[in-house]
GROMACS .gro file of N, CA and C in nm:
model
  438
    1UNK      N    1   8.794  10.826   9.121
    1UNK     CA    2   8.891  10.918   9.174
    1UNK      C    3   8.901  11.042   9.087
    2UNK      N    4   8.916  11.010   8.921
    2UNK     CA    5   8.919  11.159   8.882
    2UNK      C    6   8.803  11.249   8.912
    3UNK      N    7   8.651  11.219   8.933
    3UNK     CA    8   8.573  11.257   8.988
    3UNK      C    9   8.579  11.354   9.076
    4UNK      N   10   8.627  11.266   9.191
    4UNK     CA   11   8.651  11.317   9.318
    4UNK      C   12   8.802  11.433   9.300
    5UNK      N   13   8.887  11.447   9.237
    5UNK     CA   14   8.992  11.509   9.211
    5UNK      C   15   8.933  11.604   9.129
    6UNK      N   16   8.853  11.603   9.051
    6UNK     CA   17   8.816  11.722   8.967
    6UNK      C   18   8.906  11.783   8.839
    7UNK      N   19   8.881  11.868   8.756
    7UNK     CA   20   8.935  11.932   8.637
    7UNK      C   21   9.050  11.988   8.744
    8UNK      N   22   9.167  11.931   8.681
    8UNK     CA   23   9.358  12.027   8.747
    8UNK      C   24   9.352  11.916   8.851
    9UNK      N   25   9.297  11.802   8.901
    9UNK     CA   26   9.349  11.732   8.982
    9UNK      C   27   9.438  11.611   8.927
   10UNK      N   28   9.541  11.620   9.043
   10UNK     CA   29   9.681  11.514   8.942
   10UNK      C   30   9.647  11.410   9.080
   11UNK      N   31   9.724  11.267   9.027
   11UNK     CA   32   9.767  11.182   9.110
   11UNK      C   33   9.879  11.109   9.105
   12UNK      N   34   9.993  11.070   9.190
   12UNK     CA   35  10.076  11.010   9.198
   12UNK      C   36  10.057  10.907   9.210
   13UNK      N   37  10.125  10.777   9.147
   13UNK     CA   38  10.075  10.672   9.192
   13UNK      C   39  10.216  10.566   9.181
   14UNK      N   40  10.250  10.480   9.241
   14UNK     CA   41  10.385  10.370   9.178
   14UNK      C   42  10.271  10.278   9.155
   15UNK      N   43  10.373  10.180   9.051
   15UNK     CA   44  10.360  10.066   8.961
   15UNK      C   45  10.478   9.959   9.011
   16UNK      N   46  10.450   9.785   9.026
   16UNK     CA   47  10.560   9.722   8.963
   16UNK      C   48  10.548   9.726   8.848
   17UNK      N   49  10.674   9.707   8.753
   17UNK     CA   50  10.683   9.716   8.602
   17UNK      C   51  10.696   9.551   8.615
   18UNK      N   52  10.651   9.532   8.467
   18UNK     CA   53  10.692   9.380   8.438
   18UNK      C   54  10.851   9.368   8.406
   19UNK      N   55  10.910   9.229   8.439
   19UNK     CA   56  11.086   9.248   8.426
   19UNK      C   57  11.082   9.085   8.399
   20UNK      N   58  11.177   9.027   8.397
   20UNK     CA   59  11.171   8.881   8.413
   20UNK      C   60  11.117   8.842   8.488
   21UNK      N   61  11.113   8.715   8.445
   21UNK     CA   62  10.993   8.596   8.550
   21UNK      C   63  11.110   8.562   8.658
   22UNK      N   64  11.187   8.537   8.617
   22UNK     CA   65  11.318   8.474   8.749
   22UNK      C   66  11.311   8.558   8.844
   23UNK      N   67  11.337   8.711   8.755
   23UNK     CA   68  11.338   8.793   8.897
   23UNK      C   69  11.220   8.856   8.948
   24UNK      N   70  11.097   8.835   8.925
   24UNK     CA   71  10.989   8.823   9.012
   24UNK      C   72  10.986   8.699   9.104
   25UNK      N   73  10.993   8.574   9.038
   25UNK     CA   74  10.919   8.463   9.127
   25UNK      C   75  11.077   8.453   9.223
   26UNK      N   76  11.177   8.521   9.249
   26UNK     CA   77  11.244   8.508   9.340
   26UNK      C   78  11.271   8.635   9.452
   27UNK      N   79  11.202   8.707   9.423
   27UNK     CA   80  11.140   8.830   9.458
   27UNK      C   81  11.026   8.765   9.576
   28UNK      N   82  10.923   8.668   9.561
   28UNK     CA   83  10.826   8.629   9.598
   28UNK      C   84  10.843   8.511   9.642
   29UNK      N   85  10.961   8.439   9.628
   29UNK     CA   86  10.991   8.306   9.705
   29UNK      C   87  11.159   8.290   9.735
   30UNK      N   88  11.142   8.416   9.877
   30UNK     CA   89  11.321   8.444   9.847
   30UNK      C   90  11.396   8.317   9.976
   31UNK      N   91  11.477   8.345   9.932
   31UNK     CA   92  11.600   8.244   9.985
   31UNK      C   93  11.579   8.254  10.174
   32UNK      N   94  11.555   8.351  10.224
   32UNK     CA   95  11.540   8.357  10.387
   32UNK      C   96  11.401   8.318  10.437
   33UNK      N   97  11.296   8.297  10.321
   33UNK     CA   98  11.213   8.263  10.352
   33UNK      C   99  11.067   8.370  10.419
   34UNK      N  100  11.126   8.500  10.408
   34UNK     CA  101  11.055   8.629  10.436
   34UNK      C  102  10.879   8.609  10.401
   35UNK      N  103  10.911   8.621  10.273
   35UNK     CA  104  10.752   8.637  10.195
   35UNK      C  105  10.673   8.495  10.233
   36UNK      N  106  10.746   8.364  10.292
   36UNK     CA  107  10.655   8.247  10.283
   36UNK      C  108  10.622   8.315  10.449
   37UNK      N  109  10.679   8.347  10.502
   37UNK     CA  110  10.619   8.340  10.706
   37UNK      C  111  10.554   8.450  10.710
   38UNK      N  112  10.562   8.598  10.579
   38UNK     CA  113  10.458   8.695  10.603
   38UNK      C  114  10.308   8.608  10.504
   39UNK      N  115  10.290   8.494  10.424
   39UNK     CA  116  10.179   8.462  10.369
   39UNK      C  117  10.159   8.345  10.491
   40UNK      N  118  10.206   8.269  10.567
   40UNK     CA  119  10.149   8.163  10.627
   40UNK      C  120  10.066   8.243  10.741
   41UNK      N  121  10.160   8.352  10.788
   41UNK     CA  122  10.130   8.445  10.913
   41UNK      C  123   9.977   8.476  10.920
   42UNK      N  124   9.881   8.450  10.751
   42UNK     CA  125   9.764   8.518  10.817
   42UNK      C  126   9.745   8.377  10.912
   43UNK      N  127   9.770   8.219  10.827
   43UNK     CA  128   9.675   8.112  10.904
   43UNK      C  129   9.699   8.106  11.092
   44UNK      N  130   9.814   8.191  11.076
   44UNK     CA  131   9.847   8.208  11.252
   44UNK      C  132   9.701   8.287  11.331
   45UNK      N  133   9.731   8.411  11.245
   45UNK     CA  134   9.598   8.522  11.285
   45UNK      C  135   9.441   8.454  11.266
   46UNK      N  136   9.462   8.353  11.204
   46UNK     CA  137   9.303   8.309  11.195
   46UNK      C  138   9.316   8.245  11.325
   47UNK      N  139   9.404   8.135  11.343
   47UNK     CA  140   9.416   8.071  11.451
   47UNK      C  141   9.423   8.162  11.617
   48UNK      N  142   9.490   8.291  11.587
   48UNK     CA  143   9.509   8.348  11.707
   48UNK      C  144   9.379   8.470  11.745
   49UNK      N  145   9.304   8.462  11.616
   49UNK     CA  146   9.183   8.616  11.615
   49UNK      C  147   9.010   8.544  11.573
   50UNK      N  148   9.065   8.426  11.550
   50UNK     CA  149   8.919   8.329  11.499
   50UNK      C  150   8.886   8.198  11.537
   51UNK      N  151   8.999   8.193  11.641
   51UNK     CA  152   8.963   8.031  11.708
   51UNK      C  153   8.998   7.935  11.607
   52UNK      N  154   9.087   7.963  11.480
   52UNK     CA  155   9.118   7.870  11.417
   52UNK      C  156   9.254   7.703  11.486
   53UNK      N  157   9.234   7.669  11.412
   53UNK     CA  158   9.372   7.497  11.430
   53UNK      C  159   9.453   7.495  11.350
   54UNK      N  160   9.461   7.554  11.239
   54UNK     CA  161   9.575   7.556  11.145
   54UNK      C  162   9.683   7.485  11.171
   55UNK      N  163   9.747   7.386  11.174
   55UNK     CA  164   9.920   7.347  11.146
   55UNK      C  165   9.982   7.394  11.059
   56UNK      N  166  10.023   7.501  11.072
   56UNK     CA  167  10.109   7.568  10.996
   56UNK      C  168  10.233   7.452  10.910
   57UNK      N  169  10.272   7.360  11.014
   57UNK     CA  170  10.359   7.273  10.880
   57UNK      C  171  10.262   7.178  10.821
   58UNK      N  172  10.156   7.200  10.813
   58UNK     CA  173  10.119   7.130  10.733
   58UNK      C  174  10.039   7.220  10.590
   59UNK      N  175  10.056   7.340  10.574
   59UNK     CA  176  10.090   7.411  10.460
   59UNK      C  177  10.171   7.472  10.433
   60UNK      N  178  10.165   7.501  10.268
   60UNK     CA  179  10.308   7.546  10.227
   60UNK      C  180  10.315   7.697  10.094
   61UNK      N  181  10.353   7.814  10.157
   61UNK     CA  182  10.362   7.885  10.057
   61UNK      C  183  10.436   7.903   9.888
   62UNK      N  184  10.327   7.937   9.776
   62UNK     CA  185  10.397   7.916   9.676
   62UNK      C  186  10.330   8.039   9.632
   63UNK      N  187  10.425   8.096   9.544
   63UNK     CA  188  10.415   8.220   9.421
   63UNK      C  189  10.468   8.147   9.246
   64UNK      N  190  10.334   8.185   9.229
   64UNK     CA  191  10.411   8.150   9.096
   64UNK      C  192  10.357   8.282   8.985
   65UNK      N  193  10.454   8.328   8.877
   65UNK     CA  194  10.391   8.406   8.807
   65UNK      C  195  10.274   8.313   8.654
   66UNK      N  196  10.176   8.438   8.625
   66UNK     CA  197  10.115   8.394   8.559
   66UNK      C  198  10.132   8.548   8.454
   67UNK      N  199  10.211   8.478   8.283
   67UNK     CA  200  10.272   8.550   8.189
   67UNK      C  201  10.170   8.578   8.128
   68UNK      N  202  10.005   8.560   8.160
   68UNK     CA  203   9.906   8.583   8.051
   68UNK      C  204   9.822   8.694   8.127
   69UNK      N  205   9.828   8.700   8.256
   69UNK     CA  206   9.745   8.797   8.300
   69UNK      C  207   9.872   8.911   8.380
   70UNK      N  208  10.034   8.873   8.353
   70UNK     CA  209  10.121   8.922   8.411
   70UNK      C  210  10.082   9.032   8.543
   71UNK      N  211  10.134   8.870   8.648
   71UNK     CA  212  10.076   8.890   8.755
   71UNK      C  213  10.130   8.753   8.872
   72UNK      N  214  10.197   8.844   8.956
   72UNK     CA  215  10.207   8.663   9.065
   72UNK      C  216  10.107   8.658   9.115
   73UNK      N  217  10.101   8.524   9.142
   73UNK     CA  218   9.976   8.447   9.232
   73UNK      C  219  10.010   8.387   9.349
   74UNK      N  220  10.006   8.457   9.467
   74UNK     CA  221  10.072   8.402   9.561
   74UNK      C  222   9.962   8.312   9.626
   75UNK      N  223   9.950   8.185   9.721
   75UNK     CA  224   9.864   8.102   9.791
   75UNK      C  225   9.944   8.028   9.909
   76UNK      N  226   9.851   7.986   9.989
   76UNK     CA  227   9.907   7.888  10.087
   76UNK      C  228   9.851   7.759  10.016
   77UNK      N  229   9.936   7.650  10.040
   77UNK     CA  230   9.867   7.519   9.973
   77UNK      C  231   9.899   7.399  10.095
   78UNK      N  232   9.756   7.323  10.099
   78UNK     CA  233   9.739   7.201  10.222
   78UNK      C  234   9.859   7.098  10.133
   79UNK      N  235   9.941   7.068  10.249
   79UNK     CA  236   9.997   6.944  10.200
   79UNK      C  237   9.953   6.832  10.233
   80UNK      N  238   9.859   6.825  10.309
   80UNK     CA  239   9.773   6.699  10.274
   80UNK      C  240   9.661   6.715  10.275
   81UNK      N  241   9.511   6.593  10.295
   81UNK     CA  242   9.417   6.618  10.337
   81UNK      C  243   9.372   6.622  10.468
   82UNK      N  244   9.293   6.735  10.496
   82UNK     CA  245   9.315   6.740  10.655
   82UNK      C  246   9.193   6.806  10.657
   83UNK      N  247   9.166   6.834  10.767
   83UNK     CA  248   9.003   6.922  10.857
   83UNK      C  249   9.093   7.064  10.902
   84UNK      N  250   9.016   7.120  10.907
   84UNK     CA  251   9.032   7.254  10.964
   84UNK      C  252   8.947   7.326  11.051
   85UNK      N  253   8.946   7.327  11.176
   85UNK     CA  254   8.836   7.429  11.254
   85UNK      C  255   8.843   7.549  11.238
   86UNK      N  256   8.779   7.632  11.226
   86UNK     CA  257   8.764   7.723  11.273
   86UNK      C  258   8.633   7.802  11.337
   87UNK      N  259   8.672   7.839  11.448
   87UNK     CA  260   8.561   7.879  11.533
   87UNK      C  261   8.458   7.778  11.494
   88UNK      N  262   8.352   7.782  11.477
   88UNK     CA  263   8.210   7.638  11.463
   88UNK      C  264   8.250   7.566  11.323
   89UNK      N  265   8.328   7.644  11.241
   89UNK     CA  266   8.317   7.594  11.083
   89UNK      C  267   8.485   7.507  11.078
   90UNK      N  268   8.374   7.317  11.017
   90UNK     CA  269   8.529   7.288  11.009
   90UNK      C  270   8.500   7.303  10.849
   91UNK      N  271   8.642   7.309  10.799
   91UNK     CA  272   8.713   7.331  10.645
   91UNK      C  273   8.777   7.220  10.668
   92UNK      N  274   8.730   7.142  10.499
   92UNK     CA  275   8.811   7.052  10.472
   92UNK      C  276   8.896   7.108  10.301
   93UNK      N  277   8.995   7.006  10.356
   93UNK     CA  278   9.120   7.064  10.263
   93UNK      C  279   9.190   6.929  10.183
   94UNK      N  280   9.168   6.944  10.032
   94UNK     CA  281   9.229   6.829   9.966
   94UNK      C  282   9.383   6.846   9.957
   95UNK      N  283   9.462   6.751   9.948
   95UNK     CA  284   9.607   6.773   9.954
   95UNK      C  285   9.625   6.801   9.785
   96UNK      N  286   9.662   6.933   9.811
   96UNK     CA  287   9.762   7.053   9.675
   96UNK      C  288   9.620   7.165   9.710
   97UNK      N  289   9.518   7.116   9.787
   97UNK     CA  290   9.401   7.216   9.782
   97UNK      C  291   9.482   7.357   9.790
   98UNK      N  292   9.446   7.462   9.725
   98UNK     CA  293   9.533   7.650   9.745
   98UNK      C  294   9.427   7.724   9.824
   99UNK      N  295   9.503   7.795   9.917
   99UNK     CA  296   9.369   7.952   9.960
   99UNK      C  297   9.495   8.029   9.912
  100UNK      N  298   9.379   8.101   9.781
  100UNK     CA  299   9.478   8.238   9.729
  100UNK      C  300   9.437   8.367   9.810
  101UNK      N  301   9.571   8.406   9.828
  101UNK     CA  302   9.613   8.514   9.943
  101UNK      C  303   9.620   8.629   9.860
  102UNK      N  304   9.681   8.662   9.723
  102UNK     CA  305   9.722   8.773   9.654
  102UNK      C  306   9.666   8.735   9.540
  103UNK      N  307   9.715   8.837   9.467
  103UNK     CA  308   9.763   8.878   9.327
  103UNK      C  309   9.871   9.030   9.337
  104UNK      N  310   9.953   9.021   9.258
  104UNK     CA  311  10.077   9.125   9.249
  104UNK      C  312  10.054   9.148   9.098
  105UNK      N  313   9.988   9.249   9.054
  105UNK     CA  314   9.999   9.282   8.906
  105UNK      C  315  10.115   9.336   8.886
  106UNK      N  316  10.174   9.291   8.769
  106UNK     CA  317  10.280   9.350   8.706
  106UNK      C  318  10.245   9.466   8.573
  107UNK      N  319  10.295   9.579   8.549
  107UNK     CA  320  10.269   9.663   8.435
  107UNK      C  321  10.370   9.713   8.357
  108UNK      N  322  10.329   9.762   8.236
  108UNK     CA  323  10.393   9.846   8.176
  108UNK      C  324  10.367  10.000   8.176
  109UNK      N  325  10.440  10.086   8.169
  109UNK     CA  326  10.404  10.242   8.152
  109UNK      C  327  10.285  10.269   8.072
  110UNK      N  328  10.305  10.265   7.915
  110UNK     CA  329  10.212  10.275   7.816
  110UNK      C  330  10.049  10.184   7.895
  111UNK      N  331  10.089  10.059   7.927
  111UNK     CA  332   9.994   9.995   7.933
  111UNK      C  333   9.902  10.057   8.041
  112UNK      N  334   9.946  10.093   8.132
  112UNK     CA  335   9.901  10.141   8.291
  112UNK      C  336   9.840  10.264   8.285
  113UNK      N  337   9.892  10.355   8.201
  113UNK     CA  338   9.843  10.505   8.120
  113UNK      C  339   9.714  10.460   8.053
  114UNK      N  340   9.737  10.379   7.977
  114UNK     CA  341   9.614  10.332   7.865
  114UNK      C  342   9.473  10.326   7.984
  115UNK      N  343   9.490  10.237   8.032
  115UNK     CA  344   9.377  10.209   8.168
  115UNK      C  345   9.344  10.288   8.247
  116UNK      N  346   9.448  10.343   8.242
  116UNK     CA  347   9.436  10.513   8.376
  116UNK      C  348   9.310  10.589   8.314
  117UNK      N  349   9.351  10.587   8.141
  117UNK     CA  350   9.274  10.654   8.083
  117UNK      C  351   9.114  10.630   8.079
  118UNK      N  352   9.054  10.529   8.089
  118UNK     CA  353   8.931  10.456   8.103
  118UNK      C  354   8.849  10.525   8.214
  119UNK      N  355   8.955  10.610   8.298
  119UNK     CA  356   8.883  10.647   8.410
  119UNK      C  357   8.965  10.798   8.388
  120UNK      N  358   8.935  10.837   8.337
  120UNK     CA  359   8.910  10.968   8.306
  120UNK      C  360   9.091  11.040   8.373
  121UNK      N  361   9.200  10.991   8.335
  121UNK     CA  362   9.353  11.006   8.341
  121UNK      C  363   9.410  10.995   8.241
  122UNK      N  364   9.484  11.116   8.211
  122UNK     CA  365   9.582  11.106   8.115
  122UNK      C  366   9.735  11.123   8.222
  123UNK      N  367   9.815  11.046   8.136
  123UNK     CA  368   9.988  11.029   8.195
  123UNK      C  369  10.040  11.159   8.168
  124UNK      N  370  10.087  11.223   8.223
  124UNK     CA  371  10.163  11.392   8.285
  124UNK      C  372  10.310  11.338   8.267
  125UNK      N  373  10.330  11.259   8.360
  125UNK     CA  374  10.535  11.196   8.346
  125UNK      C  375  10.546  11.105   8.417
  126UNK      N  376  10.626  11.062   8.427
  126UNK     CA  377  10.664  10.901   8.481
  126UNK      C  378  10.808  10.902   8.494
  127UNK      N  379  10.900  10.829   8.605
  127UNK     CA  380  11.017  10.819   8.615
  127UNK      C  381  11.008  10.656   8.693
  128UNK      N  382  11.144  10.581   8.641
  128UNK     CA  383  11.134  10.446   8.708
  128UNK      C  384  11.277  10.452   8.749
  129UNK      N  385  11.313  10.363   8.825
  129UNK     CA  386  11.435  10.309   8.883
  129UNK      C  387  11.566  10.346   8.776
  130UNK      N  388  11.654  10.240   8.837
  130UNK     CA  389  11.763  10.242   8.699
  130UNK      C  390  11.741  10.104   8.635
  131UNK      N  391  11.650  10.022   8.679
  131UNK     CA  392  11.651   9.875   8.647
  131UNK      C  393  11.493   9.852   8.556
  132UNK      N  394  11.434   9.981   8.588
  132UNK     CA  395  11.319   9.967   8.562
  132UNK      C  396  11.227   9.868   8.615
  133UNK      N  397  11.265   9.872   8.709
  133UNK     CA  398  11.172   9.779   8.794
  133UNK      C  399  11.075   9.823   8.875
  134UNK      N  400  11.068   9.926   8.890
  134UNK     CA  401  10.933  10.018   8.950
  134UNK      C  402  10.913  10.138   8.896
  135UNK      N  403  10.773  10.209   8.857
  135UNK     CA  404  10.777  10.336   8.820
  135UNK      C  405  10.682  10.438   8.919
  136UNK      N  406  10.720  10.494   8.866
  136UNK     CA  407  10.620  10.654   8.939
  136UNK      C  408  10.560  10.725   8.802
  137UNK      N  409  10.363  10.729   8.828
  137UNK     CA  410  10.324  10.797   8.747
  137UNK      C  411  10.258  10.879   8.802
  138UNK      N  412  10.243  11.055   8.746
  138UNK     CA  413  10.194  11.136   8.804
  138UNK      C  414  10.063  11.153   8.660
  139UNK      N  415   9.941  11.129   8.735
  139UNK     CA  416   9.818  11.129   8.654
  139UNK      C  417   9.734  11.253   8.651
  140UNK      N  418   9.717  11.288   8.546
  140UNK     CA  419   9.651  11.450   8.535
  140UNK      C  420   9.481  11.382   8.519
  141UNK      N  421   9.379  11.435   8.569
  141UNK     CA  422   9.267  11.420   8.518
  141UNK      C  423   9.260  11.493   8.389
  142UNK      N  424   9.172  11.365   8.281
  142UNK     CA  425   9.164  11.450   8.121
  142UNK      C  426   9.092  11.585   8.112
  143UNK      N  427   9.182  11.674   8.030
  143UNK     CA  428   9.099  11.818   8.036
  143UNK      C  429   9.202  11.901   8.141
  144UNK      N  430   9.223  11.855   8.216
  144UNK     CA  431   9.384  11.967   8.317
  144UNK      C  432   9.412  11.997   8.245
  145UNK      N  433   9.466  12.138   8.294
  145UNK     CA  434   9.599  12.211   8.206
  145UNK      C  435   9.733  12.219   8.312
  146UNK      N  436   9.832  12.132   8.292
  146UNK     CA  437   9.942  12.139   8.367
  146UNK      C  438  10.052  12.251   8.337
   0.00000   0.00000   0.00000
């Protein structure tokens, strides 16, 4: 991208910031149940766009964060062992078997700048929430003059 943006080209970009684990993994496994019926929803679309069988109650969405690569890991997981068609291909599935759906990186400012930098970005300014729970960075390609 700085490439393609050239010497004086900036980019905007948001970040999640890292914050507590509580309030991510409840962020990602909330109380109405939102985020589990938008991750089961693709096995619907396989079933409704690929000739899939899916029983939807018979998997179960989980997010959990991971503090070493700070980052949730969201998946659907078979609650039991079962077959799976789809279109000619059956899938078999061990019970706790996961199909990972995401990853949600979490960052820091400094840290996210640092990496920006690898690819030819230096950090211009940044503004986050009041909770700091999300930021906005505006990225100068290195060598701009702002």
């Amino acid at each position: 991208m700085s490439r393609l943006l050239g010497r004086g080209g900036g980019l905007l970009i948001g970040i999640d910031l890292q914050k507590d684990v509580s309030v991510i993994e409840a962020a990602y496994n909330d109380g109405e149940g939102v985020t589990a019926a938008f991750n089961l929803n693709m096995l619907a679309r396989i079933n409704r766009e690929l000739d899939g069988n899916f029983n939807l109650n018979r998997f179960e969405h989980q997010a959990n964060y991971n503090d070493i690569e700070h980052r949730i890991e969201i998946t659907i997981q078979s609650l039991q062992e079962q077959t799976v068609q789809v279109g000619d291909h059956a899938i078999e599935f061990a019970a706790g078997e996961e199909i990972l759906t995401e990853y949600s990186h979490k960052y820091t400012i400094e840290g996210f700048a640092e990496f920006a930098e690898t690819y030819g970005f230096s950090l211009h300014h940044h503004w986050t929430d009041s909770q700091n729970y999300f930021g906005v960075l505006h990225l100068v390609v290195e060598g701009a003059t702002s």
